[in-house]
């Protein structure tokens, strides 16, 4: 979604997503999440998940100035979440035994 926001991808791919043009921005969304007609396919499609995951990011991450910085922060965030999940699962394991 970073590349789409900054128009670093072909126009045909960028046209799959729609920027949120609402005047209120109460939810601080940048991309519109389309409605889907099939839970099986719609909820797992790129057109739905891309904007959903992007809008779930903090504005600080979404507004990073370069793709390199964006990738670096996303990777660190993923590693931190994995580490915390690992620590939590070990803690639960120790409690059960």
Short mmCIF file of N, CA, C and O in Angstrom, two decimals:
data_model
loop_
_atom_site.label_atom_id
_atom_site.label_comp_id
_atom_site.label_asym_id
_atom_site.label_seq_id
_atom_site.Cartn_x
_atom_site.Cartn_y
_atom_site.Cartn_z
N UNK A 1 0.82 -1.18 0.00
CA UNK A 1 0.00 0.00 0.00
C UNK A 1 0.88 1.26 0.00
O UNK A 1 0.46 2.28 -0.51
N UNK A 2 2.08 1.16 0.57
CA UNK A 2 3.00 2.29 0.55
C UNK A 2 3.31 2.68 -0.89
O UNK A 2 3.27 3.86 -1.25
N UNK A 3 3.60 1.68 -1.71
CA UNK A 3 3.93 1.96 -3.11
C UNK A 3 2.73 2.50 -3.87
O UNK A 3 2.89 3.30 -4.79
N UNK A 4 1.55 2.08 -3.50
CA UNK A 4 0.35 2.59 -4.16
C UNK A 4 0.10 4.03 -3.75
O UNK A 4 -0.20 4.88 -4.58
N UNK A 5 0.26 4.31 -2.47
CA UNK A 5 0.06 5.68 -1.98
C UNK A 5 1.01 6.66 -2.66
O UNK A 5 0.63 7.78 -3.00
N UNK A 6 2.25 6.23 -2.88
CA UNK A 6 3.26 7.11 -3.47
C UNK A 6 3.43 6.91 -4.98
O UNK A 6 4.39 7.40 -5.56
N UNK A 7 2.48 6.18 -5.57
CA UNK A 7 2.43 5.96 -7.02
C UNK A 7 3.74 5.39 -7.57
O UNK A 7 4.28 5.86 -8.57
N UNK A 8 4.24 4.35 -6.89
CA UNK A 8 5.46 3.67 -7.33
C UNK A 8 5.16 2.39 -8.09
O UNK A 8 6.07 1.66 -8.45
N UNK A 9 3.89 2.11 -8.31
CA UNK A 9 3.46 0.91 -9.05
C UNK A 9 2.72 1.34 -10.31
O UNK A 9 2.28 2.48 -10.42
N UNK A 10 2.54 0.42 -11.25
CA UNK A 10 1.79 0.76 -12.47
C UNK A 10 0.38 1.26 -12.15
O UNK A 10 -0.25 0.84 -11.17
N UNK A 11 -0.09 2.14 -12.98
CA UNK A 11 -1.40 2.77 -12.78
C UNK A 11 -2.53 1.74 -12.70
O UNK A 11 -3.47 1.89 -11.93
N UNK A 12 -2.40 0.69 -13.48
CA UNK A 12 -3.44 -0.35 -13.49
C UNK A 12 -3.61 -0.99 -12.10
O UNK A 12 -4.72 -1.26 -11.66
N UNK A 13 -2.51 -1.20 -11.42
CA UNK A 13 -2.56 -1.76 -10.07
C UNK A 13 -3.05 -0.71 -9.06
O UNK A 13 -3.84 -1.03 -8.16
N UNK A 14 -2.61 0.51 -9.22
CA UNK A 14 -3.05 1.58 -8.32
C UNK A 14 -4.55 1.82 -8.41
O UNK A 14 -5.19 2.20 -7.43
N UNK A 15 -5.12 1.58 -9.60
CA UNK A 15 -6.55 1.81 -9.79
C UNK A 15 -7.43 0.79 -9.05
O UNK A 15 -8.64 0.97 -8.96
N UNK A 16 -6.83 -0.28 -8.53
CA UNK A 16 -7.60 -1.26 -7.75
C UNK A 16 -8.04 -0.69 -6.40
O UNK A 16 -8.99 -1.18 -5.80
N UNK A 17 -7.35 0.34 -5.95
CA UNK A 17 -7.60 0.89 -4.62
C UNK A 17 -8.06 2.33 -4.72
O UNK A 17 -7.64 3.07 -5.59
N UNK A 18 -8.91 2.71 -3.79
CA UNK A 18 -9.48 4.05 -3.83
C UNK A 18 -9.08 4.79 -2.56
O UNK A 18 -9.27 4.30 -1.44
N UNK A 19 -8.51 5.99 -2.74
CA UNK A 19 -8.17 6.82 -1.58
C UNK A 19 -9.45 7.31 -0.93
O UNK A 19 -10.44 7.59 -1.62
N UNK A 20 -9.42 7.43 0.37
CA UNK A 20 -10.59 7.92 1.11
C UNK A 20 -10.68 9.42 0.94
O UNK A 20 -9.79 10.16 1.37
N UNK A 21 -11.73 9.87 0.31
CA UNK A 21 -11.88 11.30 0.06
C UNK A 21 -12.89 11.94 1.00
O UNK A 21 -13.35 13.04 0.75
N UNK A 22 -13.21 11.27 2.10
CA UNK A 22 -14.15 11.82 3.07
C UNK A 22 -13.61 13.11 3.68
O UNK A 22 -12.41 13.25 3.90
N UNK A 23 -14.49 14.03 3.95
CA UNK A 23 -14.04 15.34 4.44
C UNK A 23 -13.81 15.34 5.96
O UNK A 23 -13.17 16.25 6.47
N UNK A 24 -14.31 14.32 6.66
CA UNK A 24 -14.20 14.36 8.12
C UNK A 24 -12.98 13.62 8.67
O UNK A 24 -12.43 14.01 9.67
N UNK A 25 -12.55 12.54 8.06
CA UNK A 25 -11.39 11.75 8.49
C UNK A 25 -11.46 11.38 9.97
O UNK A 25 -10.47 11.48 10.69
N UNK A 26 -12.62 10.97 10.41
CA UNK A 26 -12.79 10.62 11.83
C UNK A 26 -12.00 9.38 12.20
O UNK A 26 -11.52 9.25 13.31
N UNK A 27 -11.87 8.47 11.28
CA UNK A 27 -11.16 7.22 11.57
C UNK A 27 -9.73 7.23 11.05
O UNK A 27 -9.03 6.24 11.15
N UNK A 28 -9.31 8.33 10.48
CA UNK A 28 -7.95 8.48 9.95
C UNK A 28 -7.59 7.40 8.94
O UNK A 28 -6.52 6.82 8.97
N UNK A 29 -8.53 7.09 8.07
CA UNK A 29 -8.29 6.10 7.01
C UNK A 29 -7.72 6.80 5.80
O UNK A 29 -8.10 7.91 5.50
N UNK A 30 -6.84 6.11 5.12
CA UNK A 30 -6.30 6.66 3.88
C UNK A 30 -6.92 5.99 2.66
O UNK A 30 -7.05 6.60 1.62
N UNK A 31 -7.25 4.71 2.80
CA UNK A 31 -7.84 3.96 1.69
C UNK A 31 -9.21 3.44 2.09
O UNK A 31 -9.44 3.08 3.24
N UNK A 32 -10.11 3.40 1.13
CA UNK A 32 -11.46 2.89 1.36
C UNK A 32 -11.41 1.37 1.38
O UNK A 32 -10.79 0.74 0.52
N UNK A 33 -12.05 0.78 2.39
CA UNK A 33 -12.19 -0.68 2.44
C UNK A 33 -13.47 -1.03 1.70
O UNK A 33 -14.56 -0.64 2.12
N UNK A 34 -13.36 -1.75 0.59
CA UNK A 34 -14.57 -2.08 -0.17
C UNK A 34 -15.44 -3.09 0.57
O UNK A 34 -14.96 -3.87 1.38
N UNK A 35 -16.72 -3.04 0.28
CA UNK A 35 -17.63 -4.07 0.80
C UNK A 35 -17.43 -5.32 -0.03
O UNK A 35 -17.07 -5.25 -1.19
N UNK A 36 -17.67 -6.44 0.59
CA UNK A 36 -17.52 -7.70 -0.14
C UNK A 36 -18.82 -8.46 -0.09
O UNK A 36 -19.61 -8.29 0.83
N UNK A 37 -19.04 -9.28 -1.10
CA UNK A 37 -20.29 -10.02 -1.21
C UNK A 37 -20.14 -11.47 -0.79
O UNK A 37 -21.13 -12.16 -0.58
N UNK A 38 -18.93 -11.94 -0.68
CA UNK A 38 -18.68 -13.32 -0.31
C UNK A 38 -17.63 -13.34 0.80
O UNK A 38 -16.51 -12.88 0.62
N UNK A 39 -18.00 -13.87 1.96
CA UNK A 39 -17.06 -13.93 3.07
C UNK A 39 -15.89 -14.83 2.72
O UNK A 39 -14.75 -14.58 3.07
N UNK A 40 -16.14 -15.87 1.96
CA UNK A 40 -15.10 -16.82 1.59
C UNK A 40 -14.02 -16.16 0.74
O UNK A 40 -12.83 -16.37 0.97
N UNK A 41 -14.41 -15.35 -0.22
CA UNK A 41 -13.44 -14.77 -1.14
C UNK A 41 -13.18 -13.29 -0.86
O UNK A 41 -12.04 -12.85 -0.90
N UNK A 42 -14.20 -12.53 -0.58
CA UNK A 42 -14.05 -11.09 -0.41
C UNK A 42 -13.16 -10.68 0.73
O UNK A 42 -12.34 -9.78 0.62
N UNK A 43 -13.30 -11.35 1.86
CA UNK A 43 -12.54 -10.98 3.04
C UNK A 43 -11.06 -11.34 2.93
O UNK A 43 -10.24 -10.84 3.67
N UNK A 44 -10.73 -12.20 2.00
CA UNK A 44 -9.35 -12.64 1.82
C UNK A 44 -8.72 -12.05 0.57
O UNK A 44 -7.62 -12.44 0.19
N UNK A 45 -9.39 -11.09 -0.06
CA UNK A 45 -8.87 -10.53 -1.30
C UNK A 45 -7.90 -9.38 -1.01
O UNK A 45 -7.94 -8.76 0.05
N UNK A 46 -7.04 -9.11 -1.97
CA UNK A 46 -6.08 -8.02 -1.86
C UNK A 46 -6.79 -6.67 -1.77
O UNK A 46 -6.37 -5.80 -1.01
N UNK A 47 -7.89 -6.53 -2.49
CA UNK A 47 -8.63 -5.26 -2.48
C UNK A 47 -9.21 -4.95 -1.11
O UNK A 47 -9.41 -3.80 -0.76
N UNK A 48 -9.49 -5.98 -0.31
CA UNK A 48 -10.03 -5.77 1.04
C UNK A 48 -8.91 -5.72 2.08
O UNK A 48 -8.86 -4.81 2.91
N UNK A 49 -8.01 -6.69 2.04
CA UNK A 49 -6.97 -6.79 3.07
C UNK A 49 -5.93 -5.68 2.98
O UNK A 49 -5.41 -5.23 4.01
N UNK A 50 -5.59 -5.23 1.77
CA UNK A 50 -4.61 -4.17 1.62
C UNK A 50 -5.00 -2.91 2.39
O UNK A 50 -4.26 -2.47 3.28
N UNK A 51 -6.17 -2.33 2.09
CA UNK A 51 -6.59 -1.14 2.83
C UNK A 51 -6.80 -1.41 4.33
O UNK A 51 -6.49 -0.56 5.16
N UNK A 52 -7.31 -2.59 4.68
CA UNK A 52 -7.55 -2.89 6.09
C UNK A 52 -6.25 -2.88 6.88
O UNK A 52 -6.14 -2.22 7.92
N UNK A 53 -5.24 -3.59 6.38
CA UNK A 53 -3.96 -3.64 7.08
C UNK A 53 -3.27 -2.28 7.08
O UNK A 53 -2.67 -1.87 8.07
N UNK A 54 -3.36 -1.56 5.97
CA UNK A 54 -2.75 -0.24 5.89
C UNK A 54 -3.40 0.72 6.89
O UNK A 54 -2.71 1.44 7.61
N UNK A 55 -4.71 0.72 6.94
CA UNK A 55 -5.42 1.63 7.85
C UNK A 55 -5.19 1.26 9.31
O UNK A 55 -5.35 2.11 10.19
N UNK A 56 -4.82 0.01 9.58
CA UNK A 56 -4.53 -0.41 10.96
C UNK A 56 -3.15 0.07 11.44
O UNK A 56 -2.89 0.08 12.64
N UNK A 57 -2.28 0.46 10.51
CA UNK A 57 -0.97 0.97 10.90
C UNK A 57 -1.11 2.35 11.54
O UNK A 57 -2.04 3.09 11.25
N UNK A 58 -0.16 2.68 12.40
CA UNK A 58 -0.19 4.02 13.00
C UNK A 58 0.18 5.05 11.94
O UNK A 58 0.91 4.75 10.99
N UNK A 59 -0.31 6.28 12.09
CA UNK A 59 0.05 7.33 11.13
C UNK A 59 1.57 7.55 11.04
O UNK A 59 2.09 7.89 9.98
N UNK A 60 2.27 7.34 12.12
CA UNK A 60 3.72 7.52 12.11
C UNK A 60 4.38 6.57 11.11
O UNK A 60 5.27 6.96 10.36
N UNK A 61 3.91 5.33 11.08
CA UNK A 61 4.47 4.34 10.14
C UNK A 61 4.01 4.64 8.72
O UNK A 61 4.79 4.59 7.78
N UNK A 62 2.73 4.96 8.56
CA UNK A 62 2.19 5.23 7.21
C UNK A 62 2.85 6.42 6.54
O UNK A 62 2.93 6.48 5.32
N UNK A 63 3.32 7.38 7.32
CA UNK A 63 3.86 8.62 6.75
C UNK A 63 5.38 8.67 6.71
O UNK A 63 5.95 9.75 6.59
N UNK A 64 6.04 7.53 6.80
CA UNK A 64 7.49 7.52 6.70
C UNK A 64 7.91 8.01 5.32
O UNK A 64 7.24 7.72 4.32
N UNK A 65 9.01 8.77 5.24
CA UNK A 65 9.36 9.42 3.97
C UNK A 65 9.93 8.52 2.88
O UNK A 65 9.87 8.87 1.71
N UNK A 66 10.47 7.36 3.24
CA UNK A 66 11.06 6.52 2.20
C UNK A 66 10.60 5.07 2.34
O UNK A 66 10.26 4.61 3.44
N UNK A 67 10.63 4.36 1.23
CA UNK A 67 10.25 2.95 1.22
C UNK A 67 11.22 2.14 2.08
O UNK A 67 10.80 1.22 2.78
N UNK A 68 12.48 2.49 2.05
CA UNK A 68 13.49 1.78 2.85
C UNK A 68 13.18 1.89 4.34
O UNK A 68 13.22 0.90 5.07
N UNK A 69 12.84 3.08 4.80
CA UNK A 69 12.48 3.27 6.21
C UNK A 69 11.20 2.51 6.55
O UNK A 69 11.09 1.90 7.61
N UNK A 70 10.23 2.56 5.65
CA UNK A 70 8.96 1.87 5.87
C UNK A 70 9.20 0.37 6.05
O UNK A 70 8.72 -0.23 7.01
N UNK A 71 9.97 -0.22 5.14
CA UNK A 71 10.25 -1.66 5.23
C UNK A 71 10.99 -2.00 6.51
O UNK A 71 10.70 -3.00 7.17
N UNK A 72 11.94 -1.17 6.89
CA UNK A 72 12.72 -1.41 8.10
C UNK A 72 11.83 -1.41 9.34
O UNK A 72 11.93 -2.30 10.20
N UNK A 73 10.95 -0.43 9.44
CA UNK A 73 10.06 -0.33 10.62
C UNK A 73 9.08 -1.50 10.65
O UNK A 73 8.83 -2.08 11.71
N UNK A 74 8.54 -1.88 9.50
CA UNK A 74 7.60 -3.00 9.44
C UNK A 74 8.30 -4.29 9.87
O UNK A 74 7.75 -5.09 10.64
N UNK A 75 9.51 -4.50 9.40
CA UNK A 75 10.25 -5.71 9.79
C UNK A 75 10.54 -5.73 11.28
O UNK A 75 10.43 -6.77 11.93
N UNK A 76 10.93 -4.59 11.85
CA UNK A 76 11.19 -4.52 13.29
C UNK A 76 9.91 -4.80 14.07
O UNK A 76 9.93 -5.49 15.08
N UNK A 77 8.81 -4.26 13.60
CA UNK A 77 7.53 -4.47 14.27
C UNK A 77 7.15 -5.94 14.26
O UNK A 77 6.72 -6.48 15.27
N UNK A 78 7.35 -6.59 13.11
CA UNK A 78 7.04 -8.03 13.01
C UNK A 78 7.92 -8.84 13.96
O UNK A 78 7.44 -9.75 14.63
N UNK A 79 9.20 -8.52 13.99
CA UNK A 79 10.11 -9.27 14.88
C UNK A 79 9.74 -9.06 16.34
O UNK A 79 9.80 -9.98 17.14
N UNK A 80 9.37 -7.84 16.69
CA UNK A 80 8.99 -7.55 18.07
C UNK A 80 7.74 -8.33 18.45
O UNK A 80 7.66 -8.91 19.54
N UNK A 81 6.75 -8.39 17.56
CA UNK A 81 5.53 -9.14 17.85
C UNK A 81 5.83 -10.62 18.00
O UNK A 81 5.28 -11.28 18.89
N UNK A 82 6.69 -11.16 17.14
CA UNK A 82 7.07 -12.57 17.26
C UNK A 82 7.76 -12.83 18.59
O UNK A 82 7.48 -13.82 19.27
N UNK A 83 8.65 -11.94 18.99
CA UNK A 83 9.37 -12.09 20.26
C UNK A 83 8.39 -12.05 21.43
O UNK A 83 8.46 -12.88 22.34
N UNK A 84 7.47 -11.10 21.41
CA UNK A 84 6.50 -10.99 22.51
C UNK A 84 5.58 -12.21 22.57
O UNK A 84 5.26 -12.69 23.66
N UNK A 85 5.17 -12.72 21.42
CA UNK A 85 4.34 -13.93 21.40
C UNK A 85 5.12 -15.12 21.95
O UNK A 85 4.58 -15.93 22.69
N UNK A 86 6.38 -15.22 21.59
CA UNK A 86 7.23 -16.30 22.08
C UNK A 86 7.38 -16.20 23.60
O UNK A 86 7.24 -17.20 24.32
N UNK A 87 7.64 -15.01 24.10
CA UNK A 87 7.79 -14.82 25.55
C UNK A 87 6.49 -15.15 26.27
O UNK A 87 6.49 -15.80 27.32
N UNK A 88 5.37 -14.72 25.72
CA UNK A 88 4.07 -14.98 26.32
C UNK A 88 3.77 -16.47 26.33
O UNK A 88 3.30 -17.01 27.34
N UNK A 89 4.05 -17.16 25.24
CA UNK A 89 3.77 -18.60 25.18
C UNK A 89 4.67 -19.35 26.16
O UNK A 89 4.24 -20.32 26.80
N UNK A 90 5.93 -18.93 26.32
CA UNK A 90 6.80 -19.55 27.31
C UNK A 90 6.31 -19.30 28.73
O UNK A 90 6.39 -20.17 29.60
N UNK A 91 5.79 -18.12 28.96
CA UNK A 91 5.27 -17.78 30.28
C UNK A 91 4.07 -18.67 30.60
O UNK A 91 3.95 -19.21 31.70
N UNK A 92 3.18 -18.88 29.64
CA UNK A 92 2.02 -19.74 29.85
C UNK A 92 2.46 -21.18 30.06
O UNK A 92 1.88 -21.90 30.88
N UNK A 93 3.47 -21.61 29.34
CA UNK A 93 3.98 -22.96 29.47
C UNK A 93 4.54 -23.18 30.88
O UNK A 93 4.28 -24.20 31.52
N UNK A 94 5.28 -22.19 31.41
CA UNK A 94 5.84 -22.30 32.75
C UNK A 94 4.75 -22.33 33.82
O UNK A 94 4.88 -23.01 34.83
N UNK A 95 3.66 -21.62 33.59
CA UNK A 95 2.56 -21.58 34.55
C UNK A 95 1.85 -22.95 34.60
O UNK A 95 1.47 -23.41 35.66
N UNK A 96 1.69 -23.60 33.45
CA UNK A 96 0.97 -24.87 33.40
C UNK A 96 1.77 -26.01 34.01
O UNK A 96 1.21 -27.03 34.35
N UNK A 97 3.09 -25.88 34.12
CA UNK A 97 3.89 -26.97 34.68
C UNK A 97 4.50 -26.63 35.97
O UNK A 97 4.69 -25.79 36.58
#
